[in-house]
mmCIF file of C-alpha atoms in Angstrom:
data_model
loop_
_atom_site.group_PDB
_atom_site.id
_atom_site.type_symbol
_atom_site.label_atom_id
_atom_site.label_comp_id
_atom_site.label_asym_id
_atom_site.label_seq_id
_atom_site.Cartn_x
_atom_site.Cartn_y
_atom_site.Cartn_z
ATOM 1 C CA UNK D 1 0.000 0.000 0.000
ATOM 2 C CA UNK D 2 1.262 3.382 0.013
ATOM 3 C CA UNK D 3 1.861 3.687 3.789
ATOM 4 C CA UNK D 4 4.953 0.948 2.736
ATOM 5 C CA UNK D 5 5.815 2.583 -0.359
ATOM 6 C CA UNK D 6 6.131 6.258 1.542
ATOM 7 C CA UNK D 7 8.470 3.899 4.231
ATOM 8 C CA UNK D 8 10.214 2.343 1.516
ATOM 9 C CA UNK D 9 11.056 5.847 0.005
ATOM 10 C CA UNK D 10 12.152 6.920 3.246
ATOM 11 C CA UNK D 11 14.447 4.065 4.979
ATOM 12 C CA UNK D 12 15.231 1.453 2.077
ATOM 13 C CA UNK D 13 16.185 2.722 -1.196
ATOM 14 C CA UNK D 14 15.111 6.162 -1.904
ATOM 15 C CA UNK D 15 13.231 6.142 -4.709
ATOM 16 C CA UNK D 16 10.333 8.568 -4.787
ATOM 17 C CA UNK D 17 6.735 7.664 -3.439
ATOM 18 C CA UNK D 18 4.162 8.179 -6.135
ATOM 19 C CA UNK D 19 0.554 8.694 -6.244
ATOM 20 C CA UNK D 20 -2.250 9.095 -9.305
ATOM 21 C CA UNK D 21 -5.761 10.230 -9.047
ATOM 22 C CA UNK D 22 -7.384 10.873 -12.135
ATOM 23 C CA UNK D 23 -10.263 11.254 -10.776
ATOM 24 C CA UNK D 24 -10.105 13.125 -7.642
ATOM 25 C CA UNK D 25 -13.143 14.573 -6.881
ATOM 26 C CA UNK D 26 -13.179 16.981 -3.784
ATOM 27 C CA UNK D 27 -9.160 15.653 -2.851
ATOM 28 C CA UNK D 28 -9.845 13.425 -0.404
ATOM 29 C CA UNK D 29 -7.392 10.309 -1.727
ATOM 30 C CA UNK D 30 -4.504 12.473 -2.429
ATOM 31 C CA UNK D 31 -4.954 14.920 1.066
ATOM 32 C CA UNK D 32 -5.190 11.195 3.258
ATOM 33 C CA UNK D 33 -2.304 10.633 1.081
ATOM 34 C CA UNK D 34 -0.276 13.453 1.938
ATOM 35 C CA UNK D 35 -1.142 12.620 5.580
ATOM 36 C CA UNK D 36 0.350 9.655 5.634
ATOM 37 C CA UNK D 37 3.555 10.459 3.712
ATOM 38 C CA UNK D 38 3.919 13.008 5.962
ATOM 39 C CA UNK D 39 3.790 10.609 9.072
ATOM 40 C CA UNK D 40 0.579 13.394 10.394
ATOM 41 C CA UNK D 41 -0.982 12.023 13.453
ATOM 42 C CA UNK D 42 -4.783 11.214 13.073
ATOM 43 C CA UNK D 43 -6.367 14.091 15.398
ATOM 44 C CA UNK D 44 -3.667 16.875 14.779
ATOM 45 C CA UNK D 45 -4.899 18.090 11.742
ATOM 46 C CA UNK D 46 -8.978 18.591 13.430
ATOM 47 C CA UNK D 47 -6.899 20.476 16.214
ATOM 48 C CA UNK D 48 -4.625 22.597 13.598
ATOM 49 C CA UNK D 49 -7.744 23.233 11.509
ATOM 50 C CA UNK D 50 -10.082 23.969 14.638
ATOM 51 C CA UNK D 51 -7.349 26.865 15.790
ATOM 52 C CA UNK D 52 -6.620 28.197 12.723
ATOM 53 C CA UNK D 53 -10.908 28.500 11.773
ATOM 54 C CA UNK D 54 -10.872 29.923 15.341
ATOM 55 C CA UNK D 55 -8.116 32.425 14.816
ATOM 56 C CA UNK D 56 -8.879 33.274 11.705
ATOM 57 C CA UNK D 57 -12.975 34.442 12.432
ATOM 58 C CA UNK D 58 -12.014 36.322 15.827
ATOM 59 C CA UNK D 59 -13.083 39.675 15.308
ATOM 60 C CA UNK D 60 -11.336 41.572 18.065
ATOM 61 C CA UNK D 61 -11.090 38.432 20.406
ATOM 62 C CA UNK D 62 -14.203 37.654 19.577
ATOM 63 C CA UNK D 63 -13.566 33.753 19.551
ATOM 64 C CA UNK D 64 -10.842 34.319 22.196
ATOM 65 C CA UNK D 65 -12.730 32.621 25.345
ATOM 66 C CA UNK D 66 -14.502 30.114 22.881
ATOM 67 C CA UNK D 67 -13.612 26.278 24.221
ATOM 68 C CA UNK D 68 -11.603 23.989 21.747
ATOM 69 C CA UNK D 69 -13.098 20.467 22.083
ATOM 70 C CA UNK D 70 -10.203 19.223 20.072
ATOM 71 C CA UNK D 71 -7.297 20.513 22.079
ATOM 72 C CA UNK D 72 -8.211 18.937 25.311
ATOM 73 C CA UNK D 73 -9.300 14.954 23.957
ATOM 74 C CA UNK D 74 -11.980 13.424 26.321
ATOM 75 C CA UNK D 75 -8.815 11.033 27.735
ATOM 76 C CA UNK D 76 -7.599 13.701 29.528
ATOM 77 C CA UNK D 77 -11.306 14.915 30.989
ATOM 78 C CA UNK D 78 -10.652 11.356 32.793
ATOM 79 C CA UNK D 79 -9.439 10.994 37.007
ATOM 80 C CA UNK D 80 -6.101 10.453 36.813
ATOM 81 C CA UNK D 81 -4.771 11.419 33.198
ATOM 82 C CA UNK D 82 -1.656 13.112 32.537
ATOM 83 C CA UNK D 83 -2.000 16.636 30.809
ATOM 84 C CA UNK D 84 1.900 16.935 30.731
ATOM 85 C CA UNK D 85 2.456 13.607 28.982
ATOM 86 C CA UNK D 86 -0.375 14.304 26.583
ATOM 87 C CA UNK D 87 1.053 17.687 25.444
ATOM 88 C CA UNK D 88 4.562 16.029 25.155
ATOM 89 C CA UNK D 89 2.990 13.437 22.800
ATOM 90 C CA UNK D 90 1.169 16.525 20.943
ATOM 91 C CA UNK D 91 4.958 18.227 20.796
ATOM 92 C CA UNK D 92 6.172 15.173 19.171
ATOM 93 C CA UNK D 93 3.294 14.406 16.943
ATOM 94 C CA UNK D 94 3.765 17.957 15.481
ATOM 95 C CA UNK D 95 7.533 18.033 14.821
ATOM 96 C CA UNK D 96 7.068 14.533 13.439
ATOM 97 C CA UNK D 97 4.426 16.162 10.586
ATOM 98 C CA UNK D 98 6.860 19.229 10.057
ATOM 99 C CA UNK D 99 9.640 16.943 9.758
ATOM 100 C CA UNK D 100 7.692 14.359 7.228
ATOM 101 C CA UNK D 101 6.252 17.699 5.579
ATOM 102 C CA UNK D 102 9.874 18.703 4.889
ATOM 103 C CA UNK D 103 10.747 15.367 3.840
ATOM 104 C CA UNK D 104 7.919 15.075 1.226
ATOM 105 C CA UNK D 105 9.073 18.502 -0.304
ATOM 106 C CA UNK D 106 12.918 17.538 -0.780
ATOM 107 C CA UNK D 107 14.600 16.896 -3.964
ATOM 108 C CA UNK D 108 15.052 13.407 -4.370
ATOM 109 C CA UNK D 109 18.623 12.289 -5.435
ATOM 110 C CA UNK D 110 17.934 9.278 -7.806
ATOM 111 C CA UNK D 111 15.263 11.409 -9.861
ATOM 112 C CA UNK D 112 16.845 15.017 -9.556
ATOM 113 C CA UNK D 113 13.482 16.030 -11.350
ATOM 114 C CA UNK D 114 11.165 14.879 -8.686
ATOM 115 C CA UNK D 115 10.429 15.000 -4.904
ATOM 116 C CA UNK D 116 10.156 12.023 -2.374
ATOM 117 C CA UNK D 117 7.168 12.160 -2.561
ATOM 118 C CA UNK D 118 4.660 12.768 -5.769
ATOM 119 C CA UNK D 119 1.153 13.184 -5.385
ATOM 120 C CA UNK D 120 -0.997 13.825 -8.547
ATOM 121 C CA UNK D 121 -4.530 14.729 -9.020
ATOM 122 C CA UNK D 122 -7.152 15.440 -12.017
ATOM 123 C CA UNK D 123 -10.544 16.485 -11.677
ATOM 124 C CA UNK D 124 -12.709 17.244 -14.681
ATOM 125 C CA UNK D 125 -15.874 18.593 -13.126
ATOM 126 C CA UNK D 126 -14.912 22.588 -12.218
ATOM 127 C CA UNK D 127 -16.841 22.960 -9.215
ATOM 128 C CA UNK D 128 -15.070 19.861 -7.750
ATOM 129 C CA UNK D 129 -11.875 20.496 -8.830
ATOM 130 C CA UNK D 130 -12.427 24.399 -6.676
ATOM 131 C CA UNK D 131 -13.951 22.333 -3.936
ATOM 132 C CA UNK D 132 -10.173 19.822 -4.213
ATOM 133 C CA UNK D 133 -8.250 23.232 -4.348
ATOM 134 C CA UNK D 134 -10.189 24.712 -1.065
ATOM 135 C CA UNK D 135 -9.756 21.395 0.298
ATOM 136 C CA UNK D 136 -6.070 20.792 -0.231
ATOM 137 C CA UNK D 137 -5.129 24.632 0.965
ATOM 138 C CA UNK D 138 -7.682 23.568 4.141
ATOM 139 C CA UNK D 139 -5.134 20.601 4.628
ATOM 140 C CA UNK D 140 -1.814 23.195 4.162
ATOM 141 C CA UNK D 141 -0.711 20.460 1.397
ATOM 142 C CA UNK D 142 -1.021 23.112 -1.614
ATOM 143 C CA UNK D 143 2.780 22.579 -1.887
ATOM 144 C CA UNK D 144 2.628 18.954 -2.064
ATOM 145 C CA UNK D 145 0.027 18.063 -4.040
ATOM 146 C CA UNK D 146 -0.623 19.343 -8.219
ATOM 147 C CA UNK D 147 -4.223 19.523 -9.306
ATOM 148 C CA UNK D 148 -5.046 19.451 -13.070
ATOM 149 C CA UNK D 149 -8.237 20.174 -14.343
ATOM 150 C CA UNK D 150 -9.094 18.528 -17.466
ATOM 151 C CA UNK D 151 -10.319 14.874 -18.551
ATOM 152 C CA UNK D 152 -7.779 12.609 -17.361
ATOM 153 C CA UNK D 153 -7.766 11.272 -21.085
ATOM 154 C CA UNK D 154 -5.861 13.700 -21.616
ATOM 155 C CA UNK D 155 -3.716 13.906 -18.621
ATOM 156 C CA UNK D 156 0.067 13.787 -19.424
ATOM 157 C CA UNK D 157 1.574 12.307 -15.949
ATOM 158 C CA UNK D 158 4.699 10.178 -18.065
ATOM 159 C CA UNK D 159 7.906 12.082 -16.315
ATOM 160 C CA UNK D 160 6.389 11.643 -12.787
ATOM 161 C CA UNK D 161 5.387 8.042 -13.570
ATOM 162 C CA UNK D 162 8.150 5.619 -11.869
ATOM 163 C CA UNK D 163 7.762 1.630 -12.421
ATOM 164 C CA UNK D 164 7.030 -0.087 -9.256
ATOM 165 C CA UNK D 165 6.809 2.910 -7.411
ATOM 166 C CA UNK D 166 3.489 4.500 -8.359
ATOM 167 C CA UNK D 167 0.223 3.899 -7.325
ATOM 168 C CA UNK D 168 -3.263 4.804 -9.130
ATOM 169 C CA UNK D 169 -6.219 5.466 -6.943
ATOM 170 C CA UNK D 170 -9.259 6.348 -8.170
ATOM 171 C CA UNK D 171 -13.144 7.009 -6.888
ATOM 172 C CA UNK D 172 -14.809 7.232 -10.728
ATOM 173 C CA UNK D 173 -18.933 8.195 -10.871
ATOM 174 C CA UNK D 174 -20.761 5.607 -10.538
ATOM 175 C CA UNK D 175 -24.042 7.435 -11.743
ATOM 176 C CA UNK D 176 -25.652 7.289 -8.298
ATOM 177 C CA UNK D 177 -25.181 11.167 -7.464
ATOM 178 C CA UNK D 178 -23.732 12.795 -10.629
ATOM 179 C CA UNK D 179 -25.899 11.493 -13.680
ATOM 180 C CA UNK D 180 -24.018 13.151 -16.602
ATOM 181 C CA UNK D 181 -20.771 11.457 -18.449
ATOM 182 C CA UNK D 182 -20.577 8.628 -16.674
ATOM 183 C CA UNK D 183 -19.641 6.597 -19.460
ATOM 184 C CA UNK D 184 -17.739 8.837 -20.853
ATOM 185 C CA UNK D 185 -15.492 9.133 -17.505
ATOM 186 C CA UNK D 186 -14.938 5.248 -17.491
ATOM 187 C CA UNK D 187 -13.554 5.185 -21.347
ATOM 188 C CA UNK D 188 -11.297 8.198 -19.876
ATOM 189 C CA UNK D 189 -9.930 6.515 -17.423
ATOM 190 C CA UNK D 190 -9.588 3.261 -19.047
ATOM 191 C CA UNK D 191 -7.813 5.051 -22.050
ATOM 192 C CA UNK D 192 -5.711 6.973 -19.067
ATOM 193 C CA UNK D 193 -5.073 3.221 -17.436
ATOM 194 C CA UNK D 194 -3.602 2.054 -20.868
ATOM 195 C CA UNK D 195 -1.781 4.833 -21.856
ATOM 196 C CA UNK D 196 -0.080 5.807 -18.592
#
């Protein structure tokens, strides 16, 4: 899976992690993805994102005195629980991210023309691929991650593409929400399957 390939990248031979998605909808695969890679602790993004909403709506301290119910997890609300080894674990989950973060971004030495980590998206629909964009910002991954826009038929991804060390996800329409091109979208990304 790509947790191993991201570990591979990092402690066995080097080679650079890399992830598809032609079809990538509102980001989800490729932000998870970008999570992982960057060894991000589940729960520290909802606390990053839950201060940073906060901060950023205060209107003269308006949300200064509002309560975080992410910061302080019910497992410390018990008898007994240690609010001094929680926020060293919080400390260390954190420099752990900015240290995978910075690991994702560097150049990778076997393939000068790449990072350690690639992840690729496409979205043809516009208002998903704004809602992928908002999404991947939301995240902070806007560094790490290229969005195209476009059919993935025509999606040129061949100088990112390493053997063995990329992997395709995909979510296609299934025709249960979104109606229009659903056939269409499967020849696209069967034609994008073959070709790539």
């Amino acid at each position: 899976g790509w947790d191993k390939l991201c570990q591979a990248a990092r402690e066995k031979d080097g080679l650079p992690a890399v992830l598809v998605d032609p079809m990538a909808g509102s980001g989800t695969f490729c932000v998870e993805a970008a999570l992982i890679a960057s060894d991000y602790a589940p729960g520290l993004m909802r606390m990053r994102c839950y201060d940073s909403n906060s901060n950023s709506n205060s209107k003269s301290g308006e949300n200064a005195n509002k309560w975080n119910p992410h910061h302080i997890p019910p497992v410390l609300r018990w008898k007994d629980s240690k609010k001094d080894y929680w926020k060293k674990l919080v400390i260390e989950a954190r420099d752990r991210a900015a240290s995978g973060m910075d690991w994702i971004n560097e150049k990778n030495p076997e393939y000068p023309d790449l990072t350690n980590c690639v992840i690729l998206a496409n979205e043809m629909n516009g208002s998903a691929a704004d809602l992928a964009t908002s999404n991947i910002v939301k995240a902070g991954f806007e560094k790490y991650i290229s969005l195209n826009e476009g059919d993935c038929i025509n999606w040129d991804i061949e100088s990112s593409v390493i053997p063995g060390r990329t992997i395709v996800v995909s979510n296609p329409p299934w025709g249960l929400r979104l109606t229009e091109d659903v056939e269409e979208s499967w020849l696209s990304l069967k034609a994008f399957l073959r070709d790539q």
